[in-house]
Amino acid sequence: MTAMLKPKGKHHHGALRRALLDAVADIVLAAGPDAVSLRECARRAGVSHSAAAPHFGDLRGLLTSFATEGNLRLAHAMRDAVAALPPDADARTRLAATGHGYMAFARNNPAHFRLMFRTDLVNMADQALQHAVQASWAPLAEAMAAHVPGADGRALRARLALAWAGVHGFCALRAEGTGGDLWNPDDRAQEVAHDLIALIVSACAMPGDG
């Protein structure tokens, strides 16, 4: 993917911040998270390295902001998927919707998906990132608690781990281009995604639940 460089000149504060974050996405898609540098992002935004640095401090600060944005987008995608359901949707359907929202986020935000889980590249102690991570976790946690209201702490944690690992693993494998016949062509991927989420939701039900 070839990114178009922004014209040199003055940027409004918010516009430059956006341009630098967009440059991160371009580089991640073209060469992977490890290829991102503050200098290259500044070049793509059409400003000097010294002009870019005050917005994020350093590369880790830039990547942390990018990961923060990714987590907030993930939270919105999951909540939007639930909000799109009929008001009388049951807990099982709402839990499934969080999975579909997660997959939609990964599909529509591939650069964020590839970078936001790279804890070696971001500052996990950053408060804004911590709040964003909590926001992205909440839709699944809330939906699972409603799906298995009688689960104790251990049972709930196991189900949360199963749901997250299953959906995230599907998204990660597709993003890496592996899996072959499992999800190629796209209509087969949609079928597998739907069936996978249905299996996860069923597996998370408490014994004796319908």
C-alpha positions as a printed Julia matrix, in Angstrom:
210×3 Matrix{Float64}:
   0.0     0.0    0.0
   1.46    3.36  -1.04
   0.53    6.3    1.12
   0.2     9.8   -0.29
   2.34   12.33   1.53
   0.6    15.32   2.99
   1.64   18.7    1.54
   4.18   20.56   3.58
   2.95   23.5    5.54
   1.25   24.44   8.77
  -1.24   22.06  10.34
  -3.94   22.8   12.84
  -3.08   20.95  16.06
  -5.88   18.41  15.62
  -5.17   17.97  11.91
  -1.51   17.17  12.5
  -2.35   14.71  15.24
  -4.78   12.99  12.87
  -2.24   12.99  10.06
   0.38   11.34  12.27
  -2.05    8.65  13.43
  -3.11    8.02   9.84
   0.56    7.66   8.91
   0.9     4.94  11.56
  -1.95    3.04   9.94
  -0.4     3.35   6.47
   2.96    2.04   7.65
   1.46   -0.82   9.67
  -0.53   -1.99   6.65
   2.45   -1.68   4.32
   5.27   -3.09   6.46
   3.97   -4.08   9.9
   4.01   -2.48  13.37
   7.77   -2.78  13.82
   8.38   -0.57  10.79
   6.74    2.51  12.32
   9.03    5.4   13.25
   8.15    8.89  14.42
  10.42   10.36  11.75
   8.69    8.47   8.94
   5.26    9.39  10.26
   6.3    13.04  10.36
   7.61   12.79   6.78
   4.31   11.34   5.59
   2.41   14.08   7.43
   4.58   16.7    5.7
   6.22   18.08   8.83
   9.59   17.83  10.52
  10.39   15.31  13.23
  10.68   18.16  15.72
   7.2    19.41  14.81
   5.69   15.97  15.35
   7.37   15.12  18.65
   5.4    17.54  20.9
   2.12   15.81  20.05
   3.11   12.39  21.41
   6.53   12.81  23.05
   8.16    9.86  21.3
   7.38    6.83  19.19
   5.98    4.86  22.11
   3.66    7.76  22.87
   2.46    7.82  19.26
   1.84    4.08  19.19
   0.11    4.24  22.57
  -2.29    6.86  21.23
  -2.91    4.71  18.17
  -3.64    1.68  20.36
  -5.92    3.81  22.54
  -7.88    4.85  19.47
  -8.09    1.22  18.39
  -9.56    0.09  21.7
 -12.15    2.86  21.61
 -13.12    1.89  18.07
 -13.42   -1.72  19.19
 -15.68   -0.73  22.07
 -17.91    1.26  19.71
 -18.07   -1.58  17.17
 -19.19   -4.09  19.79
 -21.72   -1.75  21.37
 -23.07   -0.73  17.95
 -23.59   -4.4   17.06
 -25.59   -4.91  20.26
 -27.51   -1.66  19.79
 -28.59   -2.79  16.32
 -30.51   -5.74  17.8
 -34.24   -5.61  18.52
 -34.98   -4.31  22.03
 -36.26   -7.71  23.11
 -33.14   -9.63  22.0
 -32.18  -12.28  24.54
 -28.83  -12.56  26.31
 -27.61  -15.28  23.95
 -28.19  -13.05  20.92
 -26.56  -10.06  22.59
 -23.46  -12.1   23.42
 -23.25  -13.26  19.8
 -23.53   -9.64  18.66
 -20.43   -8.66  20.62
 -18.51  -11.3   18.67
 -19.81  -10.03  15.35
 -18.91   -6.49  16.4
 -15.38   -7.62  17.26
 -15.0    -9.23  13.84
 -16.35   -6.13  12.12
 -13.79   -4.0   13.95
 -10.92   -6.27  12.9
 -12.12   -6.22   9.3
 -12.62   -2.45   9.12
  -9.57   -1.4   11.17
  -6.8    -3.81  10.13
  -3.92   -1.55  11.17
  -5.32   -0.95  14.62
  -6.02   -4.66  15.02
  -2.42   -5.55  14.16
  -0.85   -3.02  16.53
  -3.11   -2.53  19.53
  -2.23   -5.88  21.11
   1.51   -5.34  20.8
   2.2    -4.62  24.45
   5.93   -4.45  23.7
   5.39   -1.34  21.59
   2.97    0.68  23.72
   2.92    2.1   27.23
   0.45   -0.13  29.06
   0.66    2.15  32.12
  -0.82    5.07  30.16
  -4.12    6.05  31.8
  -5.93    6.86  28.57
  -4.96    3.47  27.15
  -6.03    1.69  30.33
  -9.44    3.37  30.2
  -9.81    2.48  26.51
  -8.88   -1.15  27.17
 -11.5    -1.29  29.93
 -14.05    0.22  27.54
 -13.31   -2.41  24.89
 -13.55   -5.23  27.41
 -16.82   -4.09  28.97
 -19.27   -5.1   26.18
 -18.12   -8.74  26.26
 -17.98   -8.85  30.06
 -21.48   -7.39  30.39
 -22.96   -9.67  27.74
 -21.34  -12.78  29.22
 -22.53  -11.94  32.73
 -26.06  -11.63  31.39
 -25.72  -14.9   29.45
 -24.55  -16.9   32.49
 -25.93  -15.03  35.52
 -25.37  -18.01  37.79
 -21.68  -18.48  36.98
 -19.14  -18.08  39.76
 -15.91  -16.17  39.22
 -13.93  -19.1   37.9
 -16.65  -20.24  35.51
 -17.17  -16.71  34.25
 -13.45  -16.17  33.61
 -13.21  -19.43  31.67
 -16.11  -18.42  29.45
 -14.72  -14.96  28.86
 -11.38  -16.5   27.89
 -13.06  -18.93  25.51
 -15.12  -16.23  23.81
 -12.26  -13.78  23.43
  -9.71  -16.38  22.33
 -12.08  -17.89  19.78
 -13.17  -14.65  18.14
  -9.78  -12.96  18.33
  -8.03  -16.05  17.03
 -10.34  -16.18  14.02
  -9.65  -12.51  13.28
  -5.88  -12.89  13.75
  -5.62  -15.92  11.47
  -7.61  -14.2    8.76
  -5.49  -11.06   9.1
  -2.34  -13.12   8.62
  -3.74  -14.73   5.5
  -3.58  -18.28   6.85
  -6.33  -20.87   6.95
  -6.84  -21.54   3.25
 -10.15  -23.24   2.61
 -11.48  -22.39   6.06
 -12.48  -18.88   5.0
 -11.87  -18.43   1.32
 -13.84  -17.12  -0.52
 -15.43  -14.34   1.54
 -18.9   -15.89   1.65
 -17.38  -18.96   3.29
 -15.63  -16.74   5.83
 -18.96  -15.17   6.76
 -20.48  -18.61   7.17
 -17.6   -19.84   9.34
 -17.67  -16.66  11.43
 -21.41  -17.03  12.08
 -21.11  -20.7   12.98
 -18.02  -20.14  15.14
 -19.77  -17.49  17.21
 -22.84  -19.7   17.56
 -20.65  -22.55  18.82
 -18.87  -20.26  21.29
 -22.15  -18.93  22.66
 -23.48  -22.47  23.08
 -20.28  -23.62  24.76
 -20.48  -20.74  27.22
 -23.99  -21.64  28.4
 -24.25  -23.07  31.88
 -25.03  -26.8   32.18
 -28.76  -27.31  31.93
 -29.41  -24.09  30.02
 -31.33  -24.38  26.8
